[in-house]
XYZ file of C-alpha atoms in Angstrom:
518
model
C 22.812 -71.234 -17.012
C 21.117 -70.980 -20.555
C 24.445 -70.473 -22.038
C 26.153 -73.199 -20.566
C 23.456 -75.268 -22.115
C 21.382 -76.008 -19.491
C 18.266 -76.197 -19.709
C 15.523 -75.699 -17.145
C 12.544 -77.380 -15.009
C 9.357 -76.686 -13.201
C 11.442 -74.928 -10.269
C 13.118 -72.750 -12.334
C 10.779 -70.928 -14.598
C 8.488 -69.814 -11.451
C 11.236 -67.802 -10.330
C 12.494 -66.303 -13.304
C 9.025 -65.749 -14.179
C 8.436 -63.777 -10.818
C 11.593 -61.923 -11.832
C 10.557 -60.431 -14.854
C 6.904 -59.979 -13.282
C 8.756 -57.790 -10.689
C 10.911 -55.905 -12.946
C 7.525 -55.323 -15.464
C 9.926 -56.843 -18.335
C 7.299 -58.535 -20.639
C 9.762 -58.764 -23.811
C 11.746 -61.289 -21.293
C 8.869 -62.833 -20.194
C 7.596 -63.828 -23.302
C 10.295 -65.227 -23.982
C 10.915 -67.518 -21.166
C 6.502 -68.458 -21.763
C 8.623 -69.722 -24.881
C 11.234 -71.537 -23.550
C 8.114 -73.597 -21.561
C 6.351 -74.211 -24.370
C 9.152 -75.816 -25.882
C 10.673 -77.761 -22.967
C 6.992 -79.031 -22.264
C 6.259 -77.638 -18.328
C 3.897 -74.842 -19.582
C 1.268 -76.811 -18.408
C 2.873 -77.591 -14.788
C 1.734 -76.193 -12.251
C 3.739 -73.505 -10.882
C 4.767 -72.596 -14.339
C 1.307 -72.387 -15.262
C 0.678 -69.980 -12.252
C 3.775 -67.913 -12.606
C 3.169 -67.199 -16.026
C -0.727 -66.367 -15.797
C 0.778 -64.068 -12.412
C 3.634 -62.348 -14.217
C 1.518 -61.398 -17.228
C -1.264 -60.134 -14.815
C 1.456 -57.948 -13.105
C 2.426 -56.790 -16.840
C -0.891 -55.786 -17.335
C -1.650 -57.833 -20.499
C -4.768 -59.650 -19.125
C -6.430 -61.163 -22.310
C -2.973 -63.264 -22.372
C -3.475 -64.015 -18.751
C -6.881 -65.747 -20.083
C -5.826 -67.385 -22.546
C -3.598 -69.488 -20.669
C -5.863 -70.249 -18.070
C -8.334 -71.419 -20.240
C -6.078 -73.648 -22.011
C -5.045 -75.073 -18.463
C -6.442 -78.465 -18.327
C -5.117 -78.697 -14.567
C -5.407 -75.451 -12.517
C -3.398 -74.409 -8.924
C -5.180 -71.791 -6.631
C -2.481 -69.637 -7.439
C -3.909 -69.376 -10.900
C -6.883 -68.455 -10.133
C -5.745 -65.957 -7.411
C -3.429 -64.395 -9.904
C -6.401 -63.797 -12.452
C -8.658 -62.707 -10.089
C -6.093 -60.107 -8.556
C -6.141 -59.101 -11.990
C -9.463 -58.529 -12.991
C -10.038 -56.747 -9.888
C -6.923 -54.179 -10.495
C -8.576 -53.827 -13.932
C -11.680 -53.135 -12.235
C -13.806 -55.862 -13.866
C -15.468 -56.632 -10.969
C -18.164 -59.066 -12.267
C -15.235 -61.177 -14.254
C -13.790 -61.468 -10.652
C -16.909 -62.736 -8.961
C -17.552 -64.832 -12.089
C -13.928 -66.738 -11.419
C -14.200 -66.515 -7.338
C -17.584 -68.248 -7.956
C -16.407 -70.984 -9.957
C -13.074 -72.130 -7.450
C -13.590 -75.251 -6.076
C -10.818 -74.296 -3.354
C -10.720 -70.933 -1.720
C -7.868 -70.063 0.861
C -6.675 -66.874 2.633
C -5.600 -65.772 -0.730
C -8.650 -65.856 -2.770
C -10.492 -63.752 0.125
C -8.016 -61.537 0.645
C -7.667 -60.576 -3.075
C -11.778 -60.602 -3.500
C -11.834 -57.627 -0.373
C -8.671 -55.838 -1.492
C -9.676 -55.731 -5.271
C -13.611 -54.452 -3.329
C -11.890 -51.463 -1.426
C -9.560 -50.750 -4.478
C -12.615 -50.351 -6.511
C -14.409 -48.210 -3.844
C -17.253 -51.157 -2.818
C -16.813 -51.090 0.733
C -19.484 -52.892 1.855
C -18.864 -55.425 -0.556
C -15.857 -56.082 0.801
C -17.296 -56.053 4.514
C -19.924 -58.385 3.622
C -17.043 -60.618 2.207
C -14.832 -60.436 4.947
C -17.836 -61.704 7.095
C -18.638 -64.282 4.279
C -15.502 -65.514 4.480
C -15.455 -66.403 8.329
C -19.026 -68.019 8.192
C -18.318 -69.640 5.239
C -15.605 -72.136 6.445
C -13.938 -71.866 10.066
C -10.814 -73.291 8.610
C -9.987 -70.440 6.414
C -8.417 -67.686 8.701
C -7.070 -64.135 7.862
C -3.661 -63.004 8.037
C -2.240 -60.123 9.052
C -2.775 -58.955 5.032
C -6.661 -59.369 5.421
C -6.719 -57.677 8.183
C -4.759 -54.781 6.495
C -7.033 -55.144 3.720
C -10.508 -54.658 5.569
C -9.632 -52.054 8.093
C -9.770 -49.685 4.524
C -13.128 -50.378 4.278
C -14.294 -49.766 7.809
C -12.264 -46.158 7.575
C -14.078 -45.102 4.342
C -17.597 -46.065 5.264
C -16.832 -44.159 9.006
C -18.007 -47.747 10.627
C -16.099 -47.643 13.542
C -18.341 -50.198 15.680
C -17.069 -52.147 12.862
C -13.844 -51.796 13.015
C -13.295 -51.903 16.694
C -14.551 -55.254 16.533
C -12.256 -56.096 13.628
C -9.346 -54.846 15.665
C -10.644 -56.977 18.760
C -10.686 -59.808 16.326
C -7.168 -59.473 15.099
C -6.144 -58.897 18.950
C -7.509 -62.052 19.768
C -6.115 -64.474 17.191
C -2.602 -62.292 18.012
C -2.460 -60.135 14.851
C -2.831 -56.715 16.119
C 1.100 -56.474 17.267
C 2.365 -56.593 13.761
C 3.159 -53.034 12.577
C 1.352 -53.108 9.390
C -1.876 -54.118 10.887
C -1.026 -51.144 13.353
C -0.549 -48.501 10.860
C -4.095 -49.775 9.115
C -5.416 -49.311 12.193
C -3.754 -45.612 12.943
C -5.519 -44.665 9.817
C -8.778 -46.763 9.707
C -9.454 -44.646 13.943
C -8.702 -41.687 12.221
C -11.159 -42.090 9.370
C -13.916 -42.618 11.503
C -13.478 -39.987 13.950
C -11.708 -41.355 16.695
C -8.550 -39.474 16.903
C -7.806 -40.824 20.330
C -7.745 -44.552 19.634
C -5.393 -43.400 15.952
C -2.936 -42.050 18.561
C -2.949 -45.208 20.838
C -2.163 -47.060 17.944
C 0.380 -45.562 17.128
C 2.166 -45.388 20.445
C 1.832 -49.073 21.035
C 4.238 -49.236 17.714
C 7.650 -50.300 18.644
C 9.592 -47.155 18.267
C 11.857 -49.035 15.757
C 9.243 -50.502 13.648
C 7.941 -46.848 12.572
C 8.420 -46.276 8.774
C 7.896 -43.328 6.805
C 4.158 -45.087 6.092
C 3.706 -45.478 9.789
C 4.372 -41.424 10.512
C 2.722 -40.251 7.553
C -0.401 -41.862 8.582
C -0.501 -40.184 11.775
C 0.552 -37.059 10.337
C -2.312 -37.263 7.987
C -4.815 -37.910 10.589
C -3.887 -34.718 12.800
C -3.622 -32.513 9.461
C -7.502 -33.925 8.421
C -8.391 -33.355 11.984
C -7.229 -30.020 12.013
C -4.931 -30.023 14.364
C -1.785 -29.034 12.546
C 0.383 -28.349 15.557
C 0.326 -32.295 16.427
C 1.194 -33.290 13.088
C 4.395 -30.684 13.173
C 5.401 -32.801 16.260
C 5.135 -36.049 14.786
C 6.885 -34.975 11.889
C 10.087 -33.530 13.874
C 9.703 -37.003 15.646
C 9.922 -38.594 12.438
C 12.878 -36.260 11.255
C 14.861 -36.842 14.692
C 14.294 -40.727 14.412
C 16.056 -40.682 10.897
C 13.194 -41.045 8.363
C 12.774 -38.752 6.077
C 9.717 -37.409 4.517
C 9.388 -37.817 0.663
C 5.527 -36.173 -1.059
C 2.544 -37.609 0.807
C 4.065 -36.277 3.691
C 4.285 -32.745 2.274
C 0.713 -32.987 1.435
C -0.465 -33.654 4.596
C 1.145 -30.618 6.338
C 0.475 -28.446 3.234
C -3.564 -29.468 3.935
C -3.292 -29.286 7.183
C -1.708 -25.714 7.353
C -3.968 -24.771 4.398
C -7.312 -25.556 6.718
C -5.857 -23.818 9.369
C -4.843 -20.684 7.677
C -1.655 -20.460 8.875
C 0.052 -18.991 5.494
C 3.296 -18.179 6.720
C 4.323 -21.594 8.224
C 2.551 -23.398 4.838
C 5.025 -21.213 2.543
C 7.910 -21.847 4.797
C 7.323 -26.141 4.413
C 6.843 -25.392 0.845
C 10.214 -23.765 0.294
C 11.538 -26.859 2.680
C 10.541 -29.306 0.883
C 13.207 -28.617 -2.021
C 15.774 -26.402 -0.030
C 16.324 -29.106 2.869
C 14.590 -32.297 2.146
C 14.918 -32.390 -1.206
C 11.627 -33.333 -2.512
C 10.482 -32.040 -6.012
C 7.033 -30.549 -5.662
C 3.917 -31.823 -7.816
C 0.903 -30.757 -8.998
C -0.767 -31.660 -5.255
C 1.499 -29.563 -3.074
C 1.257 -26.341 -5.304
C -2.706 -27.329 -5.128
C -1.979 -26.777 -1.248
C -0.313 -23.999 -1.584
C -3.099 -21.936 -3.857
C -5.664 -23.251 -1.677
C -3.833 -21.882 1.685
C -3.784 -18.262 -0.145
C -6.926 -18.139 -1.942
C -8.620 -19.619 1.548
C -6.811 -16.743 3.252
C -8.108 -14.127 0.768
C -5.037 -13.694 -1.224
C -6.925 -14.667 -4.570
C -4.372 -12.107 -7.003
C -1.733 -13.201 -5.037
C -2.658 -17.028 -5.511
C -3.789 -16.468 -9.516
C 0.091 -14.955 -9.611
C 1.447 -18.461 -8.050
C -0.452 -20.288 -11.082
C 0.685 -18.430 -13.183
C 4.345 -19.268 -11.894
C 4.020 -22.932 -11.840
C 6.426 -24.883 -13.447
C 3.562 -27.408 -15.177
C 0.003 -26.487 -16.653
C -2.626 -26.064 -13.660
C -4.936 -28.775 -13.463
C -8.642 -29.105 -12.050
C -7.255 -29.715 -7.988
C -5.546 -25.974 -8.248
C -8.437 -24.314 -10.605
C -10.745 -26.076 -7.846
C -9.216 -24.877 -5.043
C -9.429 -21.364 -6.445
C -13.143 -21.452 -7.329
C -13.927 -22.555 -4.061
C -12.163 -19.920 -2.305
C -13.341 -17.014 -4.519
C -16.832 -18.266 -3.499
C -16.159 -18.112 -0.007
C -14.778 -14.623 -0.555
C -17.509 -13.489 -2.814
C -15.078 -12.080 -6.172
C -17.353 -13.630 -9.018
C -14.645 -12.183 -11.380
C -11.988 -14.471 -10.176
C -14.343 -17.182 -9.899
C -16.246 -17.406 -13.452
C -12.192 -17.349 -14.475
C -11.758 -20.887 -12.947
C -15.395 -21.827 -13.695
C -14.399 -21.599 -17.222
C -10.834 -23.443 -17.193
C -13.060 -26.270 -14.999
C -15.494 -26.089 -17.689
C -12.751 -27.591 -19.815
C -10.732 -29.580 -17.803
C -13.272 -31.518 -16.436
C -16.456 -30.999 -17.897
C -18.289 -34.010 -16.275
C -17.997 -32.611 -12.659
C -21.321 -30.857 -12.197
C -20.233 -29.474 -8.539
C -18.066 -26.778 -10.728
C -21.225 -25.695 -12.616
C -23.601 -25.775 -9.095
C -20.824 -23.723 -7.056
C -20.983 -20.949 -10.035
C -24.411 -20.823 -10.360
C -24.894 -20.489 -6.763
C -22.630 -17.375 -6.681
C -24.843 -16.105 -9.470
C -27.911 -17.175 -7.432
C -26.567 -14.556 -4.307
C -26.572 -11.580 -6.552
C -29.745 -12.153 -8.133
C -28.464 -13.271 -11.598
C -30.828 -15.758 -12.349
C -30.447 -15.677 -15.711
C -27.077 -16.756 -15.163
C -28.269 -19.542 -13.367
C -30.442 -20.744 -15.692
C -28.020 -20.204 -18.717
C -25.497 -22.388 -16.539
C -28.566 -25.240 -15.574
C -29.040 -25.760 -19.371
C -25.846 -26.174 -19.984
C -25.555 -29.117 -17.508
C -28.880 -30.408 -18.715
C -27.239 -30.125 -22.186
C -24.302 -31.843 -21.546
C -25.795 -34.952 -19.290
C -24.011 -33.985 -16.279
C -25.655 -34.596 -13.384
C -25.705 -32.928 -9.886
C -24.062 -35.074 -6.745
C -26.587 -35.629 -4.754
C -25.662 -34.529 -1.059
C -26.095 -37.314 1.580
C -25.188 -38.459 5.477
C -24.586 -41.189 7.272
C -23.961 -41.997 11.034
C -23.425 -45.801 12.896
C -25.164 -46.151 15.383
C -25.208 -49.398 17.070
C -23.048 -50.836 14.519
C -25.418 -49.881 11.712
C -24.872 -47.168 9.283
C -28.000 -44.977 8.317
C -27.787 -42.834 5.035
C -29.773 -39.645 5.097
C -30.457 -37.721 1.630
C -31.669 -33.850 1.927
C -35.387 -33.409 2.847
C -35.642 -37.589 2.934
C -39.070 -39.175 4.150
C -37.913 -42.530 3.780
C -36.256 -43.625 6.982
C -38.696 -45.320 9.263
C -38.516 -42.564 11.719
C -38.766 -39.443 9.647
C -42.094 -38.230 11.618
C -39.897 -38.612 14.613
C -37.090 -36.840 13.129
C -38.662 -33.899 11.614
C -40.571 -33.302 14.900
C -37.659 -33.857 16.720
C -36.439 -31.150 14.796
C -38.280 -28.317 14.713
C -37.598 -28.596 18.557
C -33.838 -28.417 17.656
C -34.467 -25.477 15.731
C -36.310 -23.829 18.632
C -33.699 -24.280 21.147
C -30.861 -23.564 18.934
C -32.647 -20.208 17.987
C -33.332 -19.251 21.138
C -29.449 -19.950 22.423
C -28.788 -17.278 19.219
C -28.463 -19.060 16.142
C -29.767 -17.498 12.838
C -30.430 -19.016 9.741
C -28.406 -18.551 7.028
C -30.081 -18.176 4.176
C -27.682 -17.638 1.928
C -26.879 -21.622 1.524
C -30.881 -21.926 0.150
C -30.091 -20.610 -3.555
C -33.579 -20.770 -5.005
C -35.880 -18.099 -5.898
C -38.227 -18.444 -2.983
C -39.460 -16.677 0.421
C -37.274 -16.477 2.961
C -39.684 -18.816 5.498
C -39.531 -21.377 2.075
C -35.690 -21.280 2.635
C -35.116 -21.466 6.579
C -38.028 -24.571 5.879
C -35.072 -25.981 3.043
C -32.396 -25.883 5.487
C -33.976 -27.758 8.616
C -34.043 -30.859 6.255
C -30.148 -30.882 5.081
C -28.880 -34.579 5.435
C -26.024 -33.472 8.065
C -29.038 -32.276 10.578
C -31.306 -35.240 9.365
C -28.293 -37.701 10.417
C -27.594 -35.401 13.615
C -30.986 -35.368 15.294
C -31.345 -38.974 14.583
C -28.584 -39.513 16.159
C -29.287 -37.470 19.206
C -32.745 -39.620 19.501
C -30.961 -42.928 19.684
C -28.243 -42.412 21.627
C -27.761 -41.833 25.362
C -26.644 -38.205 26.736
C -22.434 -38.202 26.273
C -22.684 -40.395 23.256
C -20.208 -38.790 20.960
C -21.789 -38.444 17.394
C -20.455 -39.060 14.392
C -21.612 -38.150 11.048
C -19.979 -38.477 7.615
C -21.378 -36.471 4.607
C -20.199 -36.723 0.908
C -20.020 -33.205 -0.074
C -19.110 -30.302 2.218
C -20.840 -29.452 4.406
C -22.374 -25.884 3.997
C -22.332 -22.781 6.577
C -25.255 -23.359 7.917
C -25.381 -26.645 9.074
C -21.705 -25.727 10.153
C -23.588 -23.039 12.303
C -26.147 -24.927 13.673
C -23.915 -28.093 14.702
C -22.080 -25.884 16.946
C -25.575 -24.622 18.580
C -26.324 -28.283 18.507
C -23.149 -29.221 20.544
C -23.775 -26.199 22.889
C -26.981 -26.823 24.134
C -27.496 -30.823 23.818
C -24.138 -30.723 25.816
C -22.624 -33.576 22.870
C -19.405 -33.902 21.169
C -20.310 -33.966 17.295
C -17.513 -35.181 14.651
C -18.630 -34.339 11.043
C -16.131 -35.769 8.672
C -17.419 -33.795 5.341
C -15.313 -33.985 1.741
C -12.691 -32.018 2.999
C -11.481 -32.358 6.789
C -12.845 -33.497 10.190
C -15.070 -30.950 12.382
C -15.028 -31.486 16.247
C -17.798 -29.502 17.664
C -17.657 -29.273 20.959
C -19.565 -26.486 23.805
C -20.293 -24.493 20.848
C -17.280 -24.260 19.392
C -15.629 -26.094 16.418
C -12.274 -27.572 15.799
C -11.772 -25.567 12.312
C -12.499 -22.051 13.504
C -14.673 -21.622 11.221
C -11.977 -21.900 8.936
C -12.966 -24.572 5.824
């Protein structure tokens, strides 16, 4: 058309503006911004909003700016563009600064305000917006992308009272049939424990709706669950109905087999992936695959396999391999990928703390002091270990040895009673997971007030008998609570579902999903 000498309007430039926004092509772009300028419709519109969009999607946001400032007219989808923006930059306050100042909000501007929240890891930000946004004005309703958007949130803050009533809220204004919505909802269940509803939403997808995203979701929730056998069936499903798998997928079965120890039928889905499917490994599925034979004691074997790799090891496989030769007790192995963490990431303070805890075991406390300098040295400082549970659609946070929840007297009374039973049904403190230079009746005292138990017996005072509990912790969670859950479970006759950094536990009659296998 340009070389025919035509020149053209306020409906053309929008799409050949979305064009180039698509295809990333800002040398194009700036030239058609150009082209505007000189025909005179920069300041239309559409053009005005395709041009602040496209160089938002280009990722040159002080341009972006500029012309929305010089906008003497502005379109919603201006400001939605710029605030999708700032919020994929992860300028959060510039984003509440703009959504503040729009005199017109639609679906849009809410949906990109809670996206850009759970992109950017605020959660309850974006739950408190979500509920804003329906109090605010009853005219303003979500669509099936808002409702993808805040299921997210609900799966990473384990509120599941929460998101059941989400779910009944999309059912009612006739939003949970879509497939996309269904797939959120597969993985938001799943998230917060409830394995059973993920499933059921999956099965109510029509057979021919289910995508690669759709089975790799519920393939990721049985592998997190630990129950790797389900996720091999849904996976052959998947294969039988035509899709085929492509990385994520490989990484969920390559978890799943590593937290089940199951080493043979890990390396034979390894080899798969580029002998049959023909998927290129990456750095993540040879992460698996060190963590599934360092887990399994194989740490020579699994320092060979590094050694092997085709790229440099980076702190996921060095991780892995730290945490295993903990678990196994080889302190050689371990101070070896102490010291390439050291390096690679020498902000993450959970590196330093696993070390000096394997120093603490032996006695080497001058080890352990040497190593608490150093973080004290360099500013890091130690992740704090906390729980939460939702009970009665409110979440309660529990820090180690906390006195400030409301109830605490009740809790801590509640259980040394715990600790009675549970001792008396055979369970034994393990002091090991106490690593300071105390008495041993100092240390059993430490462990009674770990957040997981904290968040456990206050949820066993608040709910009714055959009220399944479930508690979410940020780090993971150590031996001995793992020990004394499954007392728990035994004789408070309750179903318990930690979800801890790594996986989901299901302890159930004194038993746990894992195998004590984590």
């Amino acid at each position: 058309m340009h070389s025919l000498g035509l020149k053209g309007d306020n409906f053309t430039f929008p799409f050949v503006l979305k064009s180039c926004a698509v295809l990333l092509c800002i040398r194009l772009g700036k030239i058609i911004h150009g082209q505007s300028l000189r025909i005179g419709v920069e300041s239309d519109f559409y053009v005005g909003a395709s041009l602040i969009d496209m160089y938002v999607k280009c990722g040159i946001l002080s341009d972006a700016q500029h012309l929305f400032d010089t906008l003497s007219v502005r379109d919603v989808a201006a400001w939605n563009a710029l605030i999708a923006g700032y919020m994929k930059e992860g300028d959060i306050s510039a984003a509440e600064d703009l959504f503040g100042r729009m005199p017109n909000k639609n679906i849009v501007s809410w949906t990109a305000m809670i996206s850009g929240y759970n992109q950017n890891g605020f959660a309850d930000h974006a739950l408190n917006s979500f509920d804003e946004m329906l109090r605010e004005n009853s005219e303003v309703k979500p669509n099936w992308v808002t409702i993808m958007s805040i299921l997210p949130a609900c799966g990473h803050s384990a509120a599941l009272e929460r998101g059941r009533k989400i779910h009944n809220y999309a059912r009612s204004i006739g939003l949970d049939s879509n497939s996309s919505v269904q797939t959120a909802l597969v993985s938001m269940y799943a998230k917060c424990g409830s394995l059973i509803d993920s499933r059921l939403c999956f099965d109510r997808i029509n057979p021919r709706e289910k995508n690669l995203v759709t089975f790799n979701t519920m393939i990721t929730a049985y592998a997190s669950h630990g129950y790797v056998s389900d996720a091999i069936l849904i996976f052959q499903d998947m294969i039988q109905t035509g899709v085929q798998p492509d990385s994520i997928t490989f990484t969920a079965l390559l978890s799943g087999f590593s937290h089940s120890g199951q080493v043979d039928m890990g390396l034979k889905y390894f080899n798969s992936m580029t002998q049959i499917y023909s998927v290129e490994p990456k750095v993540e599925h040879y992460a698996c695959v060190i963590d599934l034979l360092s887990r399994n004691g194989k740490l020579m074997e699994a320092l060979g396999f590094i050694n092997r790799m085709p790229m440099e090891a980076g702190p996921s496989i060095w991780g892995a391999l730290l945490a295993a030769s903990r678990n196994h007790r080889n302190l050689e192995i371990a101070e070896l990928a102490a010291q390439k963490l050291f390096v690679l990431e020498p902000e993450n303070s959970g590196n330093y703390v696993l070390l000096s805890n394997m120093y603490a075991e032996v006695g080497m406390w001058d080890e352990v002091n040497n190593l608490r300098a150093a973080l004290k040295c360099q500013g890091v400082k130690k992740s704090l270990g906390c729980s939460w549970i939702e009970i009665h659609g409110k979440s309660h946070l529990f820090h180690g040895g906390d006195k400030s929840h409301p109830q605490t007297d009740e809790i801590n009374m509640f259980l040394e009673a715990v600790e009675e039973k549970i001792k008396a049904a055979g369970y034994v403190p393990d002091t090991r997971f106490v690593l300071h230079d105390v008495s041993e009746e100092e240390k059993e005292s430490n462990l009674v007030t770990h957040s997981e138990k904290l968040a456990i017996a206050f949820g066993l005072l608040n709910t009714s008998y055959g009220t399944i509990l479930r508690v979410t912790k940020n780090l993971r969670i150590c031996g001995d609570c793992h020990s004394a859950t499954k007392f728990i479970s035994k004789v408070f006759g309750r179903e318990i579902i930690v979800r801890d950094l790594n996986r989901f536990h299901h302890f159930r009659d004194g038993f746990c999903s894992c195998g004590d296998y984590w």
